């Protein structure tokens, strides 16, 4: 046991001794905590597709004639037809450009939670993303993201790269007291003056004595860069010519997978991609959305293959702020909707099948007569998935999603 | 903490060079001129950061005069070379001209008439790429050079503020050629004008109509007039084969713009509207689209419309042919098509098509909007601009931008009142802001964290730099997550510390500061290299640690350290 963890555990013991009633009221939780020791070698990767992905183009209800009647231009053809979807089961098929994910459906480590999403009715991208990242729909005051609160519950391994964020800015989901290593895509001609110890030392004099957020950011930035530079070997950077394009997931897939595999202290990683707000000319098997899905499918499969054995201990969740209208609009696109699908990938995912309850596409089953209803709160996917995967107690998941309590039976998305 | 700025005879010492100052004991008590600190603060918020010597100059001029001058940009003449920037095509030309000369179809037609592109359109793609880049770089160069050099500092700040508020992204289709025009015609003229005027201009500019899809927003009952065989016969066989495959683009309501118009541009997400209001507003906005080409063409935007426009051009006497030899790379391809080919407003690039407009009565926010065609749009824009939620929404954003990430409610209230009472007169609201006690509250001074864009512009101002080639700078802004004109989503960039302060981004800034501070930044001429002068332009007090680090640093690194100091990150 590391010193910090030891101290944390010791602190807990003291508390239990001091506070009367602690043992009684929390006896079960304490037991659960002991038994399900947080598993710090398990990883969580969250992929956020911004702009509201059209789930019905990802998971195609090909057996439902209504799907084809309400989407004359943009429906994905049935399996077996030209440009057809890839059959998953008797009702659903996968977008053809997600073919790279089929091996994971076949080895039963890929699943989707149907009719899932946020219970908040907003159709504003920004509010919906905010809620999904804070993990507290409807609450505009909370300032931390749920992924940061996950970190708070995991053992602190003292590394500056416990959380890896791909992108130039810290997303809402990772905001909070635990710092994350923001790993910006390496662009060509990237300036690297700070890699000279001579220059770095000069700047350090201005920052090292500070205890404010600037001082902390400096220390963490320097340390994270050193770690990442070390782990991304030369051959790796050479293969990418040091140039990763923003918004191009392929490439990220390899780098992120590689980093997670090589740096055991990474506990969570976050990647976001934009460009899914397809109001106009969405396309079907080909076109705008298909191109983006191609990038996602390829990126995820590259991520998984570079994870190697670590995939066994990794849970990848792919989500979007809400779904889109069931019917296509007048512009060959879809408008802001409600329910969607959450994708799950990982060695421990109970895959090769779908989870949740499927609403069907009949008007009466639809939310406000136009959108997929949300029958599974995204937080239950998270609480049930995360708690089991990361070995967190009920008390800990409560701290991550305060005020949320699942209605009904637990969602069993993982094996075992 | 001893403070650089608090040295009483700072100016004299600065004149003698930083080294001298730093060798002196900088531990004198805070006898600083209160005025000087106040001036530095005012400049830091009304501009993108002080230039060397500016704090002293405004101290002499007086804060009131400075504020008045900044609120009335026309009172300050522009240097000739900045004035000239406005003549670049991307900024100066109207949207129709830009489309006809730089749009995809024009270039495709050109590549084709050059004997290329029939089999593979590689040549056309290359020209399109180059043209789009040129349009982008013209707009960006003008934006950055004005922000750095213009004496109309507040106008530059407000242009950035409002562009961000009414954001469009250069990366979407035709906005590649319209981005500069959008800022020049819909934002900049009103940045210190009336809110309602800007709302109207953005609603009608081709850049916004395209970006938020309203050009396709059409009454549900509309049946499009198909391309008739007679019309098709006017083209030769080759072109006929390329006629759009009868895809009907105008098939119903598109809510995208209507929603963002209320959520982002006016009322705010909690401004008290419903999904029903979104739908009703979308109905009001049906038919407001892009200019229409001759012969039943369906507008500029979208593949079918674009094809149409191309035909219109080729149809003209020897169209394209006479001009195709005039060089490809961004040269003017063809003179403006002439009035008979285009229907619509050329200045902003819109056309209201009554046949696509929903003729029914609408109810927006509880108010009945009688069916009267285009006039409905003006009515709803009036309604939205004057709505109390809009006053609150805009006031909050201004208070956050100018005062604090979490602005005091008292200030937001004062601004809302001023906004409503002046009917959205922006200089009046800003004047209220610049005289509010909250604006001068010491708890808020120097506490804002610069966004990447502000950081870059302030560093260029502090070094009195001139940007010759904007590309390297654009790359840096992209790396920091704030690429200019490329915020993909309509909500624009945030302007809070929470959004921009992260470890990697900070190290990025220090890399940049090192290159700029050592006068090695590609495409940029750094005119002030003296670290003491650079420090003079830092509007927040340098801490003892910074002063000591600069003091110990080798002389060629001193300016870089000032630019990369914790204090220079703040304003």
GROMACS .gro file of C-alpha atoms in nm, chain A:
model
  416
    1UNK     CA    1   0.000   0.000   0.000
    2UNK     CA    2   0.127   0.342  -0.089
    3UNK     CA    3   0.178   0.596   0.181
    4UNK     CA    4  -0.102   0.823   0.066
    5UNK     CA    5  -0.351   0.542   0.045
    6UNK     CA    6  -0.241   0.425   0.385
    7UNK     CA    7  -0.302   0.768   0.530
    8UNK     CA    8  -0.638   0.785   0.367
    9UNK     CA    9  -0.735   0.451   0.512
   10UNK     CA   10  -0.600   0.552   0.849
   11UNK     CA   11  -0.803   0.869   0.838
   12UNK     CA   12  -1.114   0.673   0.769
   13UNK     CA   13  -1.047   0.446   1.065
   14UNK     CA   14  -1.010   0.740   1.297
   15UNK     CA   15  -1.332   0.889   1.177
   16UNK     CA   16  -1.515   0.567   1.233
   17UNK     CA   17  -1.388   0.560   1.587
   18UNK     CA   18  -1.475   0.916   1.666
   19UNK     CA   19  -1.814   0.961   1.514
   20UNK     CA   20  -2.080   0.785   1.713
   21UNK     CA   21  -2.316   0.579   1.507
   22UNK     CA   22  -2.078   0.556   1.217
   23UNK     CA   23  -2.031   0.184   1.242
   24UNK     CA   24  -2.397   0.109   1.274
   25UNK     CA   25  -2.540   0.329   1.007
   26UNK     CA   26  -2.268   0.265   0.756
   27UNK     CA   27  -2.185  -0.087   0.848
   28UNK     CA   28  -2.293  -0.228   0.516
   29UNK     CA   29  -2.122   0.035   0.311
   30UNK     CA   30  -1.804  -0.005   0.508
   31UNK     CA   31  -1.817  -0.373   0.444
   32UNK     CA   32  -1.880  -0.319   0.076
   33UNK     CA   33  -1.590  -0.081   0.067
   34UNK     CA   34  -1.360  -0.339   0.213
   35UNK     CA   35  -1.478  -0.611  -0.010
   36UNK     CA   36  -1.488  -0.412  -0.329
   37UNK     CA   37  -1.163  -0.230  -0.294
   38UNK     CA   38  -1.141   0.037  -0.558
   39UNK     CA   39  -0.956  -0.118  -0.844
   40UNK     CA   40  -0.696   0.130  -0.947
   41UNK     CA   41  -0.575  -0.082  -1.237
   42UNK     CA   42  -0.914  -0.051  -1.406
   43UNK     CA   43  -0.957   0.223  -1.661
   44UNK     CA   44  -1.250   0.429  -1.773
   45UNK     CA   45  -1.254   0.600  -2.112
   46UNK     CA   46  -1.536   0.837  -2.199
   47UNK     CA   47  -1.592   0.943  -2.558
   48UNK     CA   48  -1.834   1.231  -2.601
   49UNK     CA   49  -1.985   1.292  -2.945
   50UNK     CA   50  -2.093   1.655  -2.940
   51UNK     CA   51  -2.379   1.797  -3.138
   52UNK     CA   52  -2.630   1.517  -3.070
   53UNK     CA   53  -2.550   1.206  -3.267
   54UNK     CA   54  -2.835   1.050  -3.462
   55UNK     CA   55  -2.855   0.718  -3.278
   56UNK     CA   56  -3.098   0.571  -3.528
   57UNK     CA   57  -2.825   0.582  -3.790
   58UNK     CA   58  -2.588   0.396  -3.560
   59UNK     CA   59  -2.819   0.127  -3.438
   60UNK     CA   60  -3.065   0.070  -3.717
   61UNK     CA   61  -3.404  -0.086  -3.630
   62UNK     CA   62  -3.413  -0.245  -3.973
   63UNK     CA   63  -3.698  -0.477  -3.888
   64UNK     CA   64  -3.935  -0.186  -3.833
   65UNK     CA   65  -4.102  -0.068  -4.155
   66UNK     CA   66  -4.175   0.260  -3.987
   67UNK     CA   67  -3.805   0.340  -3.973
   68UNK     CA   68  -3.800   0.340  -4.352
   69UNK     CA   69  -4.126   0.526  -4.396
   70UNK     CA   70  -4.032   0.821  -4.174
   71UNK     CA   71  -3.679   0.845  -4.311
   72UNK     CA   72  -3.715   0.823  -4.687
   73UNK     CA   73  -3.380   0.982  -4.762
   74UNK     CA   74  -3.160   0.905  -4.468
   75UNK     CA   75  -3.255   0.555  -4.352
   76UNK     CA   76  -2.968   0.308  -4.359
   77UNK     CA   77  -3.066   0.023  -4.597
   78UNK     CA   78  -3.140  -0.320  -4.457
   79UNK     CA   79  -2.864  -0.573  -4.412
   80UNK     CA   80  -2.782  -0.741  -4.738
   81UNK     CA   81  -2.879  -0.443  -4.951
   82UNK     CA   82  -2.631  -0.212  -5.112
   83UNK     CA   83  -2.479   0.007  -4.845
   84UNK     CA   84  -2.681  -0.192  -4.595
   85UNK     CA   85  -2.638  -0.198  -4.222
   86UNK     CA   86  -2.457  -0.489  -4.057
   87UNK     CA   87  -2.693  -0.725  -3.885
   88UNK     CA   88  -2.659  -0.751  -3.508
   89UNK     CA   89  -2.974  -0.945  -3.424
   90UNK     CA   90  -3.327  -0.990  -3.553
   91UNK     CA   91  -3.416  -0.626  -3.497
   92UNK     CA   92  -3.107  -0.413  -3.508
   93UNK     CA   93  -2.813  -0.360  -3.738
   94UNK     CA   94  -2.503  -0.143  -3.722
   95UNK     CA   95  -2.410   0.142  -3.956
   96UNK     CA   96  -2.184  -0.001  -4.227
   97UNK     CA   97  -1.906   0.245  -4.143
   98UNK     CA   98  -1.891   0.103  -3.792
   99UNK     CA   99  -1.777  -0.230  -3.935
  100UNK     CA  100  -1.445  -0.202  -3.745
  101UNK     CA  101  -1.646  -0.253  -3.426
  102UNK     CA  102  -1.806  -0.580  -3.539
  103UNK     CA  103  -1.529  -0.802  -3.397
  104UNK     CA  104  -1.621  -0.667  -3.053
  105UNK     CA  105  -1.987  -0.741  -3.101
  106UNK     CA  106  -1.886  -1.090  -3.201
  107UNK     CA  107  -1.656  -1.143  -2.903
  108UNK     CA  108  -1.932  -1.003  -2.686
  109UNK     CA  109  -1.752  -0.698  -2.553
  110UNK     CA  110  -1.965  -0.438  -2.734
  111UNK     CA  111  -2.313  -0.342  -2.625
  112UNK     CA  112  -2.559  -0.055  -2.651
  113UNK     CA  113  -2.803   0.073  -2.393
  114UNK     CA  114  -3.112   0.159  -2.594
  115UNK     CA  115  -3.345   0.450  -2.511
  116UNK     CA  116  -3.096   0.602  -2.274
  117UNK     CA  117  -3.012   0.962  -2.201
  118UNK     CA  118  -3.078   1.252  -1.974
  119UNK     CA  119  -3.423   1.290  -1.820
  120UNK     CA  120  -3.402   1.668  -1.857
  121UNK     CA  121  -3.625   1.781  -2.145
  122UNK     CA  122  -3.391   2.049  -2.277
  123UNK     CA  123  -3.321   2.049  -2.647
  124UNK     CA  124  -3.039   2.298  -2.607
  125UNK     CA  125  -2.707   2.139  -2.698
  126UNK     CA  126  -2.524   2.343  -2.444
  127UNK     CA  127  -2.749   2.281  -2.149
  128UNK     CA  128  -2.776   1.914  -2.235
  129UNK     CA  129  -2.400   1.870  -2.263
  130UNK     CA  130  -2.356   2.061  -1.944
  131UNK     CA  131  -2.596   1.833  -1.759
  132UNK     CA  132  -2.449   1.519  -1.900
  133UNK     CA  133  -2.101   1.629  -1.800
  134UNK     CA  134  -2.190   1.757  -1.457
  135UNK     CA  135  -2.396   1.445  -1.406
  136UNK     CA  136  -2.663   1.657  -1.243
  137UNK     CA  137  -2.938   1.734  -1.496
  138UNK     CA  138  -3.128   2.051  -1.423
  139UNK     CA  139  -2.866   2.182  -1.183
  140UNK     CA  140  -2.689   2.488  -1.316
  141UNK     CA  141  -2.497   2.567  -1.004
  142UNK     CA  142  -2.274   2.266  -0.963
  143UNK     CA  143  -1.927   2.341  -1.096
  144UNK     CA  144  -1.756   2.002  -1.105
  145UNK     CA  145  -1.782   1.733  -1.369
  146UNK     CA  146  -1.871   1.376  -1.282
  147UNK     CA  147  -1.549   1.234  -1.420
  148UNK     CA  148  -1.357   1.455  -1.182
  149UNK     CA  149  -1.572   1.329  -0.898
  150UNK     CA  150  -1.493   0.972  -1.006
  151UNK     CA  151  -1.125   1.055  -0.966
  152UNK     CA  152  -1.191   1.185  -0.621
  153UNK     CA  153  -1.324   0.845  -0.522
  154UNK     CA  154  -1.038   0.648  -0.673
  155UNK     CA  155  -0.712   0.596  -0.487
  156UNK     CA  156  -0.484   0.892  -0.544
  157UNK     CA  157  -0.171   0.748  -0.702
  158UNK     CA  158  -0.008   1.089  -0.693
  159UNK     CA  159   0.046   1.104  -1.066
  160UNK     CA  160  -0.019   1.419  -1.271
  161UNK     CA  161  -0.172   1.202  -1.539
  162UNK     CA  162  -0.445   1.026  -1.343
  163UNK     CA  163  -0.685   1.181  -1.588
  164UNK     CA  164  -0.594   1.220  -1.949
  165UNK     CA  165  -0.788   1.470  -2.153
  166UNK     CA  166  -0.735   1.485  -2.525
  167UNK     CA  167  -0.782   1.838  -2.653
  168UNK     CA  168  -0.671   2.190  -2.585
  169UNK     CA  169  -0.914   2.285  -2.312
  170UNK     CA  170  -1.052   2.118  -2.002
  171UNK     CA  171  -1.402   1.995  -2.072
  172UNK     CA  172  -1.681   2.038  -1.823
  173UNK     CA  173  -1.681   1.669  -1.735
  174UNK     CA  174  -1.326   1.691  -1.597
  175UNK     CA  175  -1.355   2.020  -1.416
  176UNK     CA  176  -1.305   2.002  -1.045
  177UNK     CA  177  -1.044   1.972  -0.772
  178UNK     CA  178  -0.843   1.687  -0.924
  179UNK     CA  179  -0.615   1.806  -1.200
  180UNK     CA  180  -0.612   1.638  -1.534
  181UNK     CA  181  -0.336   1.618  -1.790
  182UNK     CA  182  -0.461   1.790  -2.096
  183UNK     CA  183  -0.292   1.634  -2.386
  184UNK     CA  184  -0.334   1.858  -2.685
  185UNK     CA  185  -0.291   1.703  -3.023
  186UNK     CA  186   0.063   1.759  -3.129
  187UNK     CA  187   0.055   1.988  -3.424
  188UNK     CA  188   0.331   2.035  -3.671
  189UNK     CA  189   0.583   2.302  -3.579
  190UNK     CA  190   0.472   2.284  -3.222
  191UNK     CA  191   0.686   2.510  -3.012
  192UNK     CA  192   0.885   2.330  -2.749
  193UNK     CA  193   1.105   2.589  -2.585
  194UNK     CA  194   0.998   2.462  -2.244
  195UNK     CA  195   1.165   2.132  -2.314
  196UNK     CA  196   1.494   2.312  -2.272
  197UNK     CA  197   1.580   2.282  -1.901
  198UNK     CA  198   1.756   2.614  -1.921
  199UNK     CA  199   1.440   2.797  -2.027
  200UNK     CA  200   1.211   2.591  -1.810
  201UNK     CA  201   1.414   2.677  -1.500
  202UNK     CA  202   1.383   3.047  -1.574
  203UNK     CA  203   1.004   3.023  -1.586
  204UNK     CA  204   0.996   2.793  -1.289
  205UNK     CA  205   1.128   3.072  -1.068
  206UNK     CA  206   0.814   3.271  -1.136
  207UNK     CA  207   0.573   2.986  -1.082
  208UNK     CA  208   0.718   2.739  -0.836
  209UNK     CA  209   0.655   2.948  -0.525
  210UNK     CA  210   0.289   2.998  -0.605
  211UNK     CA  211   0.020   2.795  -0.444
  212UNK     CA  212  -0.262   2.940  -0.654
  213UNK     CA  213  -0.416   2.775  -0.958
  214UNK     CA  214  -0.151   2.918  -1.188
  215UNK     CA  215   0.127   2.769  -0.980
  216UNK     CA  216  -0.049   2.434  -0.968
  217UNK     CA  217  -0.116   2.438  -1.341
  218UNK     CA  218   0.249   2.508  -1.410
  219UNK     CA  219   0.377   2.223  -1.194
  220UNK     CA  220   0.126   1.979  -1.332
  221UNK     CA  221   0.180   2.087  -1.689
  222UNK     CA  222   0.554   2.037  -1.666
  223UNK     CA  223   0.521   1.700  -1.501
  224UNK     CA  224   0.249   1.575  -1.735
  225UNK     CA  225   0.449   1.674  -2.040
  226UNK     CA  226   0.751   1.491  -1.911
  227UNK     CA  227   0.546   1.178  -1.848
  228UNK     CA  228   0.370   1.187  -2.181
  229UNK     CA  229   0.685   1.259  -2.376
  230UNK     CA  230   0.849   0.966  -2.207
  231UNK     CA  231   0.567   0.726  -2.277
  232UNK     CA  232   0.509   0.818  -2.637
  233UNK     CA  233   0.815   0.659  -2.783
  234UNK     CA  234   1.000   0.798  -3.081
  235UNK     CA  235   0.871   0.540  -3.326
  236UNK     CA  236   0.521   0.630  -3.226
  237UNK     CA  237   0.564   1.000  -3.286
  238UNK     CA  238   0.746   0.928  -3.607
  239UNK     CA  239   0.458   0.718  -3.733
  240UNK     CA  240   0.225   1.011  -3.683
  241UNK     CA  241   0.479   1.260  -3.803
  242UNK     CA  242   0.406   1.447  -3.487
  243UNK     CA  243   0.089   1.571  -3.644
  244UNK     CA  244  -0.244   1.481  -3.500
  245UNK     CA  245  -0.533   1.670  -3.641
  246UNK     CA  246  -0.786   1.809  -3.401
  247UNK     CA  247  -1.121   1.640  -3.442
  248UNK     CA  248  -0.962   1.344  -3.613
  249UNK     CA  249  -1.011   1.056  -3.382
  250UNK     CA  250  -0.803   0.816  -3.580
  251UNK     CA  251  -0.457   0.872  -3.448
  252UNK     CA  252  -0.593   0.974  -3.111
  253UNK     CA  253  -0.714   0.619  -3.084
  254UNK     CA  254  -0.364   0.485  -3.118
  255UNK     CA  255  -0.202   0.748  -2.899
  256UNK     CA  256  -0.454   0.734  -2.623
  257UNK     CA  257  -0.455   0.355  -2.624
  258UNK     CA  258  -0.081   0.351  -2.615
  259UNK     CA  259  -0.061   0.602  -2.331
  260UNK     CA  260  -0.312   0.413  -2.119
  261UNK     CA  261  -0.129   0.089  -2.178
  262UNK     CA  262   0.215   0.233  -2.106
  263UNK     CA  263   0.127   0.459  -1.814
  264UNK     CA  264  -0.043   0.252  -1.549
  265UNK     CA  265  -0.127   0.560  -1.344
  266UNK     CA  266  -0.383   0.685  -1.596
  267UNK     CA  267  -0.720   0.605  -1.443
  268UNK     CA  268  -0.962   0.787  -1.669
  269UNK     CA  269  -0.940   0.936  -2.015
  270UNK     CA  270  -1.171   1.165  -2.205
  271UNK     CA  271  -1.198   1.234  -2.574
  272UNK     CA  272  -1.458   1.449  -2.745
  273UNK     CA  273  -1.549   1.486  -3.106
  274UNK     CA  274  -1.773   1.741  -3.269
  275UNK     CA  275  -1.967   1.770  -3.590
  276UNK     CA  276  -2.274   1.556  -3.523
  277UNK     CA  277  -2.538   1.828  -3.546
  278UNK     CA  278  -2.681   1.706  -3.875
  279UNK     CA  279  -2.977   1.935  -3.945
  280UNK     CA  280  -2.911   1.932  -4.317
  281UNK     CA  281  -2.791   1.664  -4.558
  282UNK     CA  282  -2.722   1.402  -4.299
  283UNK     CA  283  -2.670   1.132  -4.557
  284UNK     CA  284  -2.722   0.760  -4.504
  285UNK     CA  285  -2.464   0.487  -4.573
  286UNK     CA  286  -2.257   0.760  -4.727
  287UNK     CA  287  -2.241   1.129  -4.660
  288UNK     CA  288  -2.175   1.365  -4.374
  289UNK     CA  289  -2.271   1.149  -4.079
  290UNK     CA  290  -2.128   0.835  -4.239
  291UNK     CA  291  -1.792   1.009  -4.273
  292UNK     CA  292  -1.793   1.102  -3.908
  293UNK     CA  293  -1.895   0.753  -3.804
  294UNK     CA  294  -1.611   0.617  -4.010
  295UNK     CA  295  -1.371   0.822  -3.803
  296UNK     CA  296  -1.533   0.709  -3.479
  297UNK     CA  297  -1.539   0.341  -3.575
  298UNK     CA  298  -1.181   0.340  -3.688
  299UNK     CA  299  -1.064   0.544  -3.392
  300UNK     CA  300  -1.232   0.316  -3.139
  301UNK     CA  301  -1.097   0.001  -3.297
  302UNK     CA  302  -0.749   0.151  -3.303
  303UNK     CA  303  -0.788   0.253  -2.944
  304UNK     CA  304  -0.882  -0.099  -2.849
  305UNK     CA  305  -0.604  -0.265  -3.044
  306UNK     CA  306  -0.340  -0.038  -2.898
  307UNK     CA  307  -0.474  -0.103  -2.550
  308UNK     CA  308  -0.371  -0.467  -2.596
  309UNK     CA  309  -0.436  -0.668  -2.282
  310UNK     CA  310  -0.535  -0.353  -2.097
  311UNK     CA  311  -0.865  -0.370  -2.287
  312UNK     CA  312  -0.962  -0.643  -2.042
  313UNK     CA  313  -0.956  -0.386  -1.764
  314UNK     CA  314  -1.095  -0.094  -1.960
  315UNK     CA  315  -1.449   0.032  -1.993
  316UNK     CA  316  -1.519   0.263  -2.286
  317UNK     CA  317  -1.841   0.462  -2.288
  318UNK     CA  318  -1.955   0.655  -2.592
  319UNK     CA  319  -2.229   0.910  -2.539
  320UNK     CA  320  -2.393   1.217  -2.690
  321UNK     CA  321  -2.602   1.490  -2.529
  322UNK     CA  322  -2.936   1.379  -2.676
  323UNK     CA  323  -3.074   1.202  -2.979
  324UNK     CA  324  -3.238   1.341  -3.287
  325UNK     CA  325  -3.590   1.343  -3.424
  326UNK     CA  326  -3.716   1.006  -3.541
  327UNK     CA  327  -3.852   1.156  -3.861
  328UNK     CA  328  -3.620   1.325  -4.103
  329UNK     CA  329  -3.681   1.695  -4.164
  330UNK     CA  330  -3.730   1.878  -4.491
  331UNK     CA  331  -3.359   1.920  -4.547
  332UNK     CA  332  -3.248   1.559  -4.545
  333UNK     CA  333  -3.145   1.601  -4.184
  334UNK     CA  334  -3.280   1.557  -3.835
  335UNK     CA  335  -3.352   1.807  -3.558
  336UNK     CA  336  -3.287   1.804  -3.186
  337UNK     CA  337  -3.450   1.510  -3.014
  338UNK     CA  338  -3.436   1.334  -2.680
  339UNK     CA  339  -3.340   0.969  -2.616
  340UNK     CA  340  -3.034   0.804  -2.769
  341UNK     CA  341  -2.808   0.502  -2.726
  342UNK     CA  342  -2.505   0.474  -2.503
  343UNK     CA  343  -2.231   0.253  -2.642
  344UNK     CA  344  -2.025   0.034  -2.412
  345UNK     CA  345  -1.701  -0.143  -2.500
  346UNK     CA  346  -1.461  -0.329  -2.275
  347UNK     CA  347  -1.330  -0.664  -2.166
  348UNK     CA  348  -1.586  -0.684  -1.893
  349UNK     CA  349  -1.889  -0.558  -2.085
  350UNK     CA  350  -2.176  -0.801  -2.112
  351UNK     CA  351  -2.184  -0.752  -2.485
  352UNK     CA  352  -2.309  -0.908  -2.802
  353UNK     CA  353  -2.652  -0.797  -2.691
  354UNK     CA  354  -2.847  -0.482  -2.615
  355UNK     CA  355  -2.941  -0.349  -2.273
  356UNK     CA  356  -3.234  -0.138  -2.166
  357UNK     CA  357  -3.589  -0.134  -2.298
  358UNK     CA  358  -3.664  -0.052  -2.660
  359UNK     CA  359  -3.952   0.186  -2.715
  360UNK     CA  360  -4.015   0.115  -3.080
  361UNK     CA  361  -4.092   0.395  -3.324
  362UNK     CA  362  -4.468   0.430  -3.302
  363UNK     CA  363  -4.581   0.785  -3.251
  364UNK     CA  364  -4.752   0.695  -2.928
  365UNK     CA  365  -4.434   0.549  -2.786
  366UNK     CA  366  -4.233   0.855  -2.879
  367UNK     CA  367  -4.147   1.144  -2.651
  368UNK     CA  368  -4.367   1.440  -2.746
  369UNK     CA  369  -4.465   1.240  -3.051
  370UNK     CA  370  -4.131   1.297  -3.217
  371UNK     CA  371  -3.830   1.164  -3.028
  372UNK     CA  372  -3.709   0.843  -2.870
  373UNK     CA  373  -3.813   0.848  -2.506
  374UNK     CA  374  -3.551   0.815  -2.234
  375UNK     CA  375  -3.629   0.491  -2.054
  376UNK     CA  376  -3.288   0.449  -1.894
  377UNK     CA  377  -3.130   0.744  -1.716
  378UNK     CA  378  -2.771   0.783  -1.834
  379UNK     CA  379  -2.668   0.801  -1.471
  380UNK     CA  380  -2.782   0.448  -1.408
  381UNK     CA  381  -2.559   0.328  -1.689
  382UNK     CA  382  -2.281   0.519  -1.523
  383UNK     CA  383  -2.350   0.424  -1.164
  384UNK     CA  384  -2.406   0.059  -1.233
  385UNK     CA  385  -2.129   0.035  -1.490
  386UNK     CA  386  -1.876   0.242  -1.304
  387UNK     CA  387  -1.934   0.110  -0.960
  388UNK     CA  388  -1.885  -0.245  -1.072
  389UNK     CA  389  -1.598  -0.172  -1.308
  390UNK     CA  390  -1.400   0.050  -1.075
  391UNK     CA  391  -1.505  -0.130  -0.761
  392UNK     CA  392  -1.674   0.168  -0.601
  393UNK     CA  393  -1.916   0.137  -0.315
  394UNK     CA  394  -2.273   0.261  -0.325
  395UNK     CA  395  -2.167   0.543  -0.102
  396UNK     CA  396  -1.899   0.646  -0.344
  397UNK     CA  397  -2.129   0.642  -0.646
  398UNK     CA  398  -2.373   0.849  -0.444
  399UNK     CA  399  -2.099   1.104  -0.397
  400UNK     CA  400  -2.034   1.106  -0.770
  401UNK     CA  401  -2.400   1.148  -0.862
  402UNK     CA  402  -2.551   1.326  -0.564
  403UNK     CA  403  -2.925   1.330  -0.545
  404UNK     CA  404  -2.966   1.051  -0.793
  405UNK     CA  405  -3.126   0.725  -0.704
  406UNK     CA  406  -3.202   0.462  -0.960
  407UNK     CA  407  -3.560   0.361  -1.005
  408UNK     CA  408  -3.605  -0.010  -1.051
  409UNK     CA  409  -3.358  -0.293  -1.077
  410UNK     CA  410  -2.990  -0.234  -1.139
  411UNK     CA  411  -2.882  -0.229  -1.498
  412UNK     CA  412  -2.643  -0.514  -1.547
  413UNK     CA  413  -2.420  -0.403  -1.827
  414UNK     CA  414  -2.105  -0.581  -1.710
  415UNK     CA  415  -2.029  -0.950  -1.675
  416UNK     CA  416  -2.005  -1.120  -1.341
   0.00000   0.00000   0.00000
